[in-house]
Tab-separated table of C-alpha atoms in Angstrom:
chain	number	residue	atom	x	y	z
E	13	MET	CA	128.496	135.493	79.071
E	14	ARG	CA	127.823	132.329	77.100
E	15	ASP	CA	125.078	131.323	79.534
E	16	GLY	CA	123.552	134.755	79.115
E	17	LEU	CA	123.566	134.523	75.316
E	18	ARG	CA	121.922	131.086	75.477
E	19	GLY	CA	119.272	132.567	77.746
E	20	LEU	CA	118.181	135.324	75.367
E	21	THR	CA	114.409	135.453	75.150
E	22	THR	CA	112.405	135.894	71.974
E	23	ARG	CA	112.391	139.615	72.648
E	24	GLY	CA	116.172	139.667	73.025
E	25	ARG	CA	116.727	137.694	69.831
E	26	SER	CA	114.313	140.001	68.022
E	27	PHE	CA	116.402	142.981	69.134
E	28	LEU	CA	119.552	141.361	67.690
E	29	ALA	CA	117.754	140.542	64.433
E	30	ALA	CA	116.492	144.120	64.175
E	31	ALA	CA	120.017	145.401	64.850
E	32	LEU	CA	121.422	143.221	62.083
E	33	ALA	CA	118.738	144.342	59.648
E	34	ALA	CA	119.347	148.007	60.539
E	35	ALA	CA	123.111	147.609	60.125
E	36	VAL	CA	122.744	146.014	56.674
E	37	SER	CA	120.324	148.739	55.626
E	38	ALA	CA	122.694	151.433	56.896
E	39	VAL	CA	125.554	150.029	54.817
E	40	ILE	CA	123.426	149.710	51.674
E	41	LEU	CA	121.787	153.127	52.018
E	42	GLY	CA	124.802	154.890	53.507
E	43	GLU	CA	122.832	156.163	56.522
E	44	LYS	CA	125.062	156.681	59.568
E	45	ASP	CA	122.107	157.474	61.852
E	46	LEU	CA	120.583	154.102	61.013
E	47	LEU	CA	123.892	152.494	61.978
E	48	ARG	CA	123.700	154.177	65.404
E	49	VAL	CA	120.233	152.708	65.849
E	50	ALA	CA	121.626	149.278	64.941
E	51	VAL	CA	124.354	149.585	67.540
E	52	LEU	CA	121.843	150.617	70.206
E	53	LEU	CA	119.557	147.687	69.358
E	54	ALA	CA	122.470	145.241	69.615
E	55	VAL	CA	123.913	146.659	72.832
E	56	LEU	CA	120.712	146.323	74.848
E	57	PRO	CA	120.342	142.484	74.672
E	58	LEU	CA	124.111	142.018	75.015
E	59	LEU	CA	124.186	144.078	78.202
E	60	ALA	CA	121.175	142.163	79.505
E	61	ALA	CA	122.929	138.854	78.763
E	62	ALA	CA	126.076	140.030	80.538
E	63	TYR	CA	124.059	141.248	83.542
E	64	VAL	CA	122.062	138.050	83.975
E	65	GLY	CA	124.888	135.677	83.029
E	66	ARG	CA	127.275	137.093	85.623
E	67	SER	CA	124.721	137.108	88.419
E	68	ARG	CA	125.843	134.601	91.018
E	69	TYR	CA	123.143	134.750	93.618
E	70	LYS	CA	123.326	132.430	96.599
E	71	LEU	CA	119.744	131.436	97.217
E	72	ALA	CA	118.344	129.078	99.837
E	73	CYS	CA	114.917	127.541	99.533
E	74	ASN	CA	112.742	125.832	102.113
E	75	ARG	CA	109.391	124.203	101.312
E	76	SER	CA	106.758	123.087	103.818
E	77	LEU	CA	103.450	121.255	103.274
E	78	ASP	CA	100.558	121.701	105.668
E	79	PRO	CA	99.412	118.991	105.954
E	80	HIS	CA	101.627	116.489	104.133
E	81	ARG	CA	98.869	113.837	104.226
E	82	VAL	CA	95.381	114.794	102.977
E	83	PRO	CA	92.261	112.819	102.050
E	84	VAL	CA	90.966	112.754	98.496
E	85	GLY	CA	89.393	116.071	97.555
E	86	ALA	CA	91.073	118.077	100.333
E	87	SER	CA	93.680	120.813	99.878
E	88	SER	CA	97.188	121.222	101.197
E	89	ARG	CA	98.991	124.541	101.597
E	90	VAL	CA	102.514	124.757	100.221
E	91	VAL	CA	104.765	127.508	101.597
E	92	LEU	CA	107.995	128.439	99.807
E	93	ARG	CA	110.581	130.503	101.660
E	94	LEU	CA	113.366	131.919	99.506
E	95	GLN	CA	116.360	133.657	101.105
E	96	ASN	CA	119.150	135.629	99.449
E	97	MET	CA	122.368	134.462	101.126
E	98	SER	CA	124.675	136.856	99.251
E	99	ARG	CA	125.490	140.536	99.797
E	100	LEU	CA	124.147	141.534	96.387
E	101	PRO	CA	120.463	142.222	95.809
E	102	THR	CA	118.743	140.063	93.235
E	103	GLY	CA	116.915	141.125	90.162
E	104	THR	CA	113.431	140.003	89.207
E	105	LEU	CA	112.859	136.330	90.070
E	106	LEU	CA	110.185	134.103	88.572
E	107	LEU	CA	109.444	131.080	90.785
E	108	GLU	CA	107.824	127.941	89.384
E	109	ASP	CA	107.235	124.807	91.493
E	110	ARG	CA	106.929	121.681	89.410
E	111	LEU	CA	103.863	119.567	90.128
E	112	PRO	CA	102.437	116.336	88.699
E	113	TYR	CA	99.399	116.711	86.499
E	114	ALA	CA	97.075	115.320	89.187
E	115	LEU	CA	97.819	118.272	91.485
E	116	GLY	CA	96.918	120.925	88.956
E	117	SER	CA	98.856	123.524	86.991
E	118	ARG	CA	102.295	124.701	88.038
E	119	PRO	CA	102.156	127.807	90.234
E	120	ARG	CA	104.206	130.807	89.100
E	121	VAL	CA	105.136	133.691	91.392
E	122	VAL	CA	107.169	136.833	90.607
E	123	LEU	CA	109.555	138.323	93.189
E	124	GLU	CA	110.683	141.779	92.136
E	125	ARG	CA	113.727	142.061	94.349
E	126	LEU	CA	115.448	140.401	97.292
E	127	GLY	CA	117.925	142.527	99.211
E	128	ALA	CA	121.116	141.247	100.802
E	129	HIS	CA	120.296	138.448	103.272
E	130	GLN	CA	116.621	139.180	102.822
E	131	ALA	CA	113.974	136.422	102.766
E	132	SER	CA	110.492	136.256	101.328
E	133	SER	CA	107.724	133.644	101.507
E	134	VAL	CA	105.016	132.758	99.034
E	135	ALA	CA	102.237	130.201	99.371
E	136	TYR	CA	99.846	128.293	97.139
E	137	THR	CA	97.413	125.404	97.519
E	138	VAL	CA	97.191	122.043	95.775
E	139	ARG	CA	94.263	119.652	95.563
E	140	ALA	CA	94.046	116.065	94.302
E	141	ASP	CA	90.994	113.971	93.476
E	142	VAL	CA	93.004	110.774	92.971
E	143	ARG	CA	94.764	108.746	95.650
E	144	GLY	CA	98.515	108.440	95.488
E	145	ARG	CA	101.884	109.741	96.568
E	146	TYR	CA	102.982	112.822	94.645
E	147	GLU	CA	106.259	114.720	94.468
E	148	VAL	CA	106.061	118.480	94.936
E	149	GLY	CA	109.045	120.200	93.336
E	150	PRO	CA	111.748	120.820	92.447
E	151	LEU	CA	111.534	124.614	92.552
E	152	VAL	CA	112.694	126.360	89.391
E	153	VAL	CA	113.934	129.962	89.660
E	154	ARG	CA	114.130	132.048	86.515
E	155	LEU	CA	116.497	135.036	86.586
E	156	THR	CA	115.665	137.859	84.205
E	157	ASP	CA	116.603	141.458	83.467
E	158	PRO	CA	114.149	144.363	83.891
E	159	PHE	CA	113.452	144.481	80.128
E	160	GLY	CA	112.830	140.741	79.719
E	161	LEU	CA	115.574	140.342	77.123
E	162	CYS	CA	117.428	137.495	78.857
E	163	GLU	CA	116.284	134.703	81.156
E	164	LEU	CA	118.267	131.968	82.910
E	165	THR	CA	116.931	129.001	84.855
E	166	ARG	CA	118.195	127.649	88.161
E	167	SER	CA	116.599	124.767	90.029
E	168	PHE	CA	116.751	123.376	93.563
E	169	PRO	CA	117.058	119.570	93.744
E	170	SER	CA	114.926	119.098	96.864
E	171	VAL	CA	111.400	117.718	96.581
E	172	ASP	CA	108.673	116.974	99.124
E	173	GLN	CA	106.010	114.289	99.076
E	174	LEU	CA	102.286	114.804	99.384
E	175	THR	CA	100.284	111.682	100.239
E	176	VAL	CA	96.630	111.668	99.166
E	177	ILE	CA	94.825	109.050	101.237
E	178	PRO	CA	91.316	107.621	100.696
E	179	GLN	CA	88.331	109.208	102.351
E	180	VAL	CA	87.708	107.949	105.892
E	181	THR	CA	84.049	107.905	106.924
E	182	PRO	CA	83.054	107.728	110.625
E	183	LEU	CA	81.144	104.532	111.423
E	184	PRO	CA	78.594	103.851	114.165
E	185	SER	CA	79.550	101.675	117.124
E	186	VAL	CA	78.474	98.061	116.544
E	187	ARG	CA	79.152	94.948	118.617
E	188	LEU	CA	80.893	92.645	116.185
E	189	PRO	CA	81.139	88.842	116.246
E	190	GLY	CA	84.462	87.214	117.092
E	191	GLU	CA	85.699	90.254	119.004
E	192	TYR	CA	88.197	88.428	121.185
E	193	ALA	CA	91.017	86.116	120.239
E	194	GLY	CA	94.160	84.976	121.988
E	195	SER	CA	94.539	83.748	125.532
E	196	GLY	CA	95.004	85.192	128.987
E	197	SER	CA	94.467	84.740	132.675
E	198	SER	CA	91.321	82.681	132.148
E	199	ARG	CA	93.205	80.147	130.088
E	200	ALA	CA	96.116	80.205	132.494
E	201	ARG	CA	93.784	79.249	135.342
E	202	SER	CA	92.354	76.486	133.144
E	203	VAL	CA	95.826	75.060	132.724
E	204	ALA	CA	96.384	75.186	136.470
E	205	VAL	CA	93.163	73.241	137.131
E	206	HIS	CA	93.161	70.700	134.315
E	207	GLY	CA	96.857	70.264	133.731
E	208	GLU	CA	99.321	71.068	131.003
E	209	ASP	CA	97.686	68.762	128.455
E	210	ASP	CA	94.803	71.233	128.096
E	211	ALA	CA	97.004	74.252	127.361
E	212	ALA	CA	96.028	76.260	124.296
E	213	THR	CA	98.606	75.887	121.549
E	214	ARG	CA	99.413	77.250	118.137
E	215	GLU	CA	101.926	76.537	115.396
E	216	TYR	CA	105.534	77.488	116.034
E	217	ARG	CA	106.687	80.719	114.384
E	218	MET	CA	110.179	81.955	113.694
E	219	GLY	CA	111.455	83.740	116.812
E	220	ASP	CA	109.294	81.888	119.363
E	221	ASP	CA	110.985	80.822	122.583
E	222	LEU	CA	111.808	77.099	122.337
E	223	ARG	CA	111.061	76.742	126.059
E	224	ARG	CA	107.377	77.265	125.209
E	225	VAL	CA	107.230	74.240	122.890
E	226	HIS	CA	104.355	71.927	123.886
E	227	TRP	CA	105.803	68.500	123.105
E	228	LYS	CA	102.621	66.436	123.553
E	229	SER	CA	100.736	68.598	121.063
E	230	THR	CA	103.744	68.476	118.767
E	231	ALA	CA	103.736	64.681	118.875
E	232	ARG	CA	99.993	64.521	118.326
E	233	THR	CA	99.849	66.929	115.365
E	234	GLY	CA	103.206	66.186	113.787
E	235	GLU	CA	104.057	69.916	113.729
E	236	LEU	CA	106.007	72.021	116.206
E	237	MET	CA	103.472	73.628	118.600
E	238	VAL	CA	103.978	76.277	121.335
E	239	ARG	CA	101.889	77.309	124.348
E	240	ARG	CA	99.636	80.355	124.093
E	241	GLU	CA	98.581	80.673	127.710
E	242	GLU	CA	100.816	83.655	128.425
E	243	GLN	CA	99.322	85.822	125.685
E	244	PRO	CA	96.826	88.464	126.826
E	245	TRP	CA	93.252	88.561	125.642
E	246	GLU	CA	93.031	90.987	122.769
E	247	SER	CA	90.712	91.997	119.962
E	248	ARG	CA	92.122	91.010	116.604
E	249	ALA	CA	90.861	91.900	113.175
E	250	THR	CA	92.114	91.445	109.631
E	251	VAL	CA	90.855	93.709	106.851
E	252	VAL	CA	91.161	92.041	103.445
E	253	LEU	CA	91.000	94.151	100.268
E	254	ASP	CA	90.354	92.429	96.951
E	255	THR	CA	92.440	94.028	94.159
E	256	ARG	CA	91.523	91.759	91.247
E	257	GLY	CA	91.197	93.895	88.139
E	258	TYR	CA	88.348	91.847	86.663
E	259	GLY	CA	86.375	92.019	89.923
E	260	HIS	CA	85.758	95.768	89.772
E	261	ARG	CA	84.069	98.120	87.327
E	262	GLY	CA	83.992	101.841	86.665
E	263	ASP	CA	86.694	104.446	86.150
E	264	GLY	CA	88.216	107.232	88.175
E	265	PRO	CA	87.216	108.292	91.692
E	266	THR	CA	83.707	106.806	91.319
E	267	ALA	CA	84.842	103.271	90.424
E	268	SER	CA	83.824	100.309	92.560
E	269	PHE	CA	87.455	99.769	93.561
E	270	GLU	CA	87.667	103.289	94.994
E	271	TRP	CA	84.545	102.539	97.065
E	272	ALA	CA	86.235	99.410	98.403
E	273	VAL	CA	89.495	101.237	99.215
E	274	SER	CA	87.654	103.999	101.067
E	275	ALA	CA	85.614	101.395	102.945
E	276	ALA	CA	88.767	99.490	103.909
E	277	ALA	CA	90.311	102.703	105.262
E	278	SER	CA	87.158	103.607	107.204
E	279	ILE	CA	86.798	100.129	108.723
E	280	ALA	CA	90.500	99.913	109.616
E	281	VAL	CA	90.504	103.294	111.371
E	282	HIS	CA	87.226	102.483	113.154
E	283	LEU	CA	88.488	99.144	114.456
E	284	ARG	CA	91.795	100.623	115.597
E	285	GLN	CA	89.963	103.298	117.542
E	286	ALA	CA	87.869	100.535	119.104
E	287	GLY	CA	91.034	98.894	120.428
E	288	TYR	CA	91.553	96.146	117.851
E	289	LYS	CA	94.964	94.800	116.952
E	290	LEU	CA	94.655	95.291	113.217
E	291	ARG	CA	96.178	93.682	110.148
E	292	LEU	CA	95.645	94.870	106.574
E	293	VAL	CA	96.045	92.460	103.658
E	294	THR	CA	95.612	93.522	100.029
E	295	GLY	CA	95.598	91.431	96.904
E	296	ASP	CA	98.686	93.164	95.513
E	297	GLY	CA	100.866	91.545	98.183
E	298	ALA	CA	100.774	94.118	100.989
E	299	ASP	CA	100.578	92.778	104.551
E	300	VAL	CA	100.655	95.526	107.188
E	301	ASP	CA	100.284	95.365	110.956
E	302	ALA	CA	99.087	98.555	112.624
E	303	THR	CA	101.198	99.584	115.596
E	304	GLU	CA	100.579	102.160	118.292
E	305	ALA	CA	103.684	104.092	117.270
E	306	ALA	CA	102.709	104.386	113.604
E	307	GLY	CA	99.029	105.063	114.314
E	308	ASP	CA	96.679	105.111	111.346
E	309	GLY	CA	99.291	106.668	109.065
E	310	LEU	CA	100.907	103.383	108.057
E	311	LEU	CA	97.595	101.844	107.008
E	312	LEU	CA	96.375	104.936	105.188
E	313	ASP	CA	99.678	105.385	103.364
E	314	GLN	CA	99.446	101.789	102.164
E	315	LEU	CA	95.901	102.303	100.930
E	316	ALA	CA	96.911	105.543	99.228
E	317	GLU	CA	99.072	103.580	96.789
E	318	VAL	CA	97.131	100.334	96.345
E	319	ARG	CA	96.240	99.607	92.729
E	320	LEU	CA	94.210	97.045	90.804
E	321	ASP	CA	96.109	93.907	89.864
E	322	PRO	CA	95.040	92.525	86.480
E	323	ARG	CA	96.671	89.163	87.346
E	324	GLY	CA	95.316	88.875	90.880
E	325	ASP	CA	93.242	85.878	91.945
E	326	ILE	CA	91.343	84.704	95.008
E	327	THR	CA	93.632	81.715	95.603
E	328	THR	CA	96.652	83.958	96.145
E	329	LEU	CA	94.662	86.261	98.423
E	330	VAL	CA	93.430	83.367	100.581
E	331	ARG	CA	96.930	81.919	100.834
E	332	GLN	CA	98.327	85.296	101.889
E	333	VAL	CA	95.756	85.759	104.647
E	334	ARG	CA	96.204	82.226	105.975
E	335	GLN	CA	99.967	82.566	106.279
E	336	ARG	CA	99.441	84.330	109.595
E	337	GLY	CA	95.895	83.411	110.527
E	338	ASP	CA	95.356	83.947	114.255
E	339	GLY	CA	91.581	83.751	114.367
E	340	GLY	CA	89.578	86.752	115.477
E	341	LEU	CA	87.562	88.809	113.019
E	342	ILE	CA	88.115	88.905	109.252
E	343	ILE	CA	86.406	91.630	107.245
E	344	GLY	CA	86.704	91.272	103.490
E	345	LEU	CA	85.885	93.782	100.762
E	346	PHE	CA	85.418	91.858	97.536
E	347	GLY	CA	84.527	92.755	93.998
E	348	ALA	CA	82.482	90.448	91.812
E	349	VAL	CA	83.264	86.806	92.574
E	350	SER	CA	82.130	83.579	91.002
E	351	THR	CA	80.634	80.688	92.984
E	352	ALA	CA	83.930	78.789	92.649
E	353	GLU	CA	85.851	81.771	94.063
E	354	ALA	CA	83.295	82.122	96.856
E	355	GLU	CA	83.923	78.497	97.822
E	356	LEU	CA	87.669	79.197	97.939
E	357	LEU	CA	87.035	82.013	100.436
E	358	ALA	CA	85.626	79.408	102.820
E	359	GLY	CA	89.264	78.552	103.572
E	360	LEU	CA	89.578	81.758	105.616
E	361	ARG	CA	87.210	80.490	108.291
E	362	GLY	CA	89.804	78.254	109.904
E	363	ASN	CA	91.186	78.686	113.439
E	364	GLY	CA	87.889	79.982	114.793
E	365	ALA	CA	87.815	83.106	112.613
E	366	THR	CA	84.546	84.980	112.144
E	367	CYS	CA	84.241	86.275	108.572
E	368	VAL	CA	82.200	89.259	107.430
E	369	GLY	CA	82.212	90.010	103.721
E	370	PHE	CA	81.173	93.186	101.896
E	371	LEU	CA	80.332	91.798	98.475
E	372	LEU	CA	80.278	94.516	95.824
E	373	ASP	CA	77.947	94.003	92.899
E	374	SER	CA	80.343	95.826	90.589
E	375	SER	CA	77.989	95.381	87.629
E	376	THR	CA	75.764	98.075	89.172
E	377	TRP	CA	78.560	100.550	88.388
E	378	LEU	CA	77.700	99.940	84.713
E	379	HIS	CA	74.639	100.586	82.578
E	380	LEU	CA	73.486	97.190	81.355
E	381	ALA	CA	70.643	96.024	79.170
E	382	PRO	CA	67.742	94.314	81.024
E	383	ARG	CA	68.824	90.804	80.060
E	384	ALA	CA	72.461	91.472	80.976
E	385	ARG	CA	71.308	93.007	84.252
E	386	ALA	CA	69.268	89.902	85.102
E	387	GLU	CA	72.268	87.664	84.389
E	388	ALA	CA	74.554	89.852	86.512
E	389	ASP	CA	72.074	89.829	89.408
E	390	HIS	CA	71.779	86.062	89.186
E	391	ALA	CA	75.571	85.608	89.288
E	392	HIS	CA	75.870	87.991	92.233
E	393	GLY	CA	73.121	86.218	94.162
E	394	ALA	CA	74.660	82.801	93.501
E	395	ALA	CA	78.059	83.993	94.763
E	396	ALA	CA	76.446	85.486	97.878
E	397	LEU	CA	74.654	82.213	98.641
E	398	ALA	CA	77.899	80.276	98.216
E	399	LEU	CA	79.586	82.571	100.729
E	400	LEU	CA	76.665	82.265	103.144
E	401	GLN	CA	76.710	78.501	102.932
E	402	SER	CA	80.412	78.475	103.774
E	403	GLY	CA	79.746	80.397	106.989
E	404	TRP	CA	80.419	83.976	105.943
E	405	ARG	CA	78.254	86.891	106.955
E	406	VAL	CA	77.536	88.658	103.672
E	407	ILE	CA	76.622	92.313	103.154
E	408	GLY	CA	75.653	93.250	99.625
E	409	VAL	CA	76.923	96.543	98.201
E	410	ASP	CA	75.359	98.281	95.207
E	411	HIS	CA	76.424	101.460	93.459
E	412	GLY	CA	75.529	104.472	95.591
E	413	ALA	CA	75.510	102.547	98.888
E	414	ARG	CA	76.842	104.329	101.985
E	415	LEU	CA	79.125	102.423	104.333
E	416	PRO	CA	77.741	103.918	107.597
E	417	ALA	CA	74.290	102.593	106.645
E	418	LEU	CA	75.674	99.131	105.839
E	419	TRP	CA	78.005	98.822	108.829
E	420	PRO	CA	75.365	97.778	111.418
E	421	GLN	CA	74.680	94.664	109.317
E	422	ALA	CA	78.164	93.436	110.227
E	423	GLY	CA	76.914	92.911	113.765
E	424	ARG	CA	73.361	91.777	113.057
E	425	GLY	CA	74.252	89.025	110.630
E	426	SER	CA	73.102	88.579	107.060
E	427	GLN	CA	69.759	86.814	107.217
E	428	GLY	CA	68.056	89.620	105.304
E	429	PHE	CA	70.589	89.493	102.521
E	430	ALA	CA	70.399	85.718	102.391
E	431	LEU	CA	66.671	85.936	101.787
E	432	ARG	CA	67.103	88.572	99.083
E	433	ALA	CA	69.880	86.561	97.447
E	434	ALA	CA	67.723	83.445	97.417
E	435	LEU	CA	64.819	85.378	95.914
E	436	ALA	CA	67.152	86.921	93.321
E	437	GLU	CA	68.405	83.480	92.368
E	438	THR	CA	64.862	82.151	92.069
E	439	VAL	CA	63.683	85.092	89.955
E	440	ALA	CA	66.800	84.999	87.782
E	441	GLY	CA	66.343	81.275	87.297
E	442	GLY	CA	62.773	81.909	86.199
E	443	VAL	CA	63.923	84.498	83.672
E	444	LYS	CA	65.960	81.856	81.900
């Protein structure tokens, strides 16, 4: 009964206030009929409170999301199935599923009645324009009487997660440089012909078989080296995402960082479908290897939650990539970089790696005055030239660029951009 009295609605409390006012008036005026009205007004909310407060429904709830992983801007269908597990029919039920602000307003559904052991399903859709992992739920059930005088709240603790991943754009097939890395039968035959001294080696890693240690190479280099001749030929690629806060511009879904995240997702999925053994490295410390069992989901889930790091720097990013550098292909997506930072990125070209960089001119995501625009273009061109001189293939990205149109440049090289960068530097230098 106490729970029922606490759950009185504004209407129920108004009835009690009216009953009290009528009772006082009846005593003052000596009107017995008015006292009967007061009693009737008081009994109604009290009966409603007793009815709702003593209701002990056994309800079971099941929620399903279809799908549970959606790209930005797509919708997911949420189905709620509520079942009355008791022998008593329920009264009117108001269902409200709690949602984060990014998924829209909270859906509310009214169920008039659920009979004994009866079940009913309701559905609604959610849509998010911002990447992330969102909790759907818990479900709140409001029990009320037919007159709306009393309302009690019950909630289910279970929640489900909806993952909003970046947009993945199909890319054209392009023959990329540095497609193959590793060793295989060809190198094994080379060892058989030329002897063990010519075996391909690499640095020892934790877990390597000590029987594969190549002692002559170890003595020559001063570091523990192991043979690589038994590894199969394979295509390897590392996608590097720059998360420095000061390297990107713009806000919301149209920011330069969101373009880079979507491009990283598109490139990663494209390379995996092409048979590459893929690694994803982001500036916020993530280092993910794609496996056949996990598919693209592991990579996309990681990119769904990546955020800008205001304290990130190129030195940390380069060190993180080089911790497990195995050669192959490195594709970087960088925001605005200085010439000094571009020179630091030259450290990624070790161990025979081929580096392709998508260099975002994040200043084009802003409206700048002519003089500021000329200075920004000059800085961007100087950074691009520094990358080119260190051996990178550079692909410039301006606001509004489409990745499928830029992707073929990853295979053709960057001579065109080098010429444009040099011209930009010359013109910008003349403006000074």
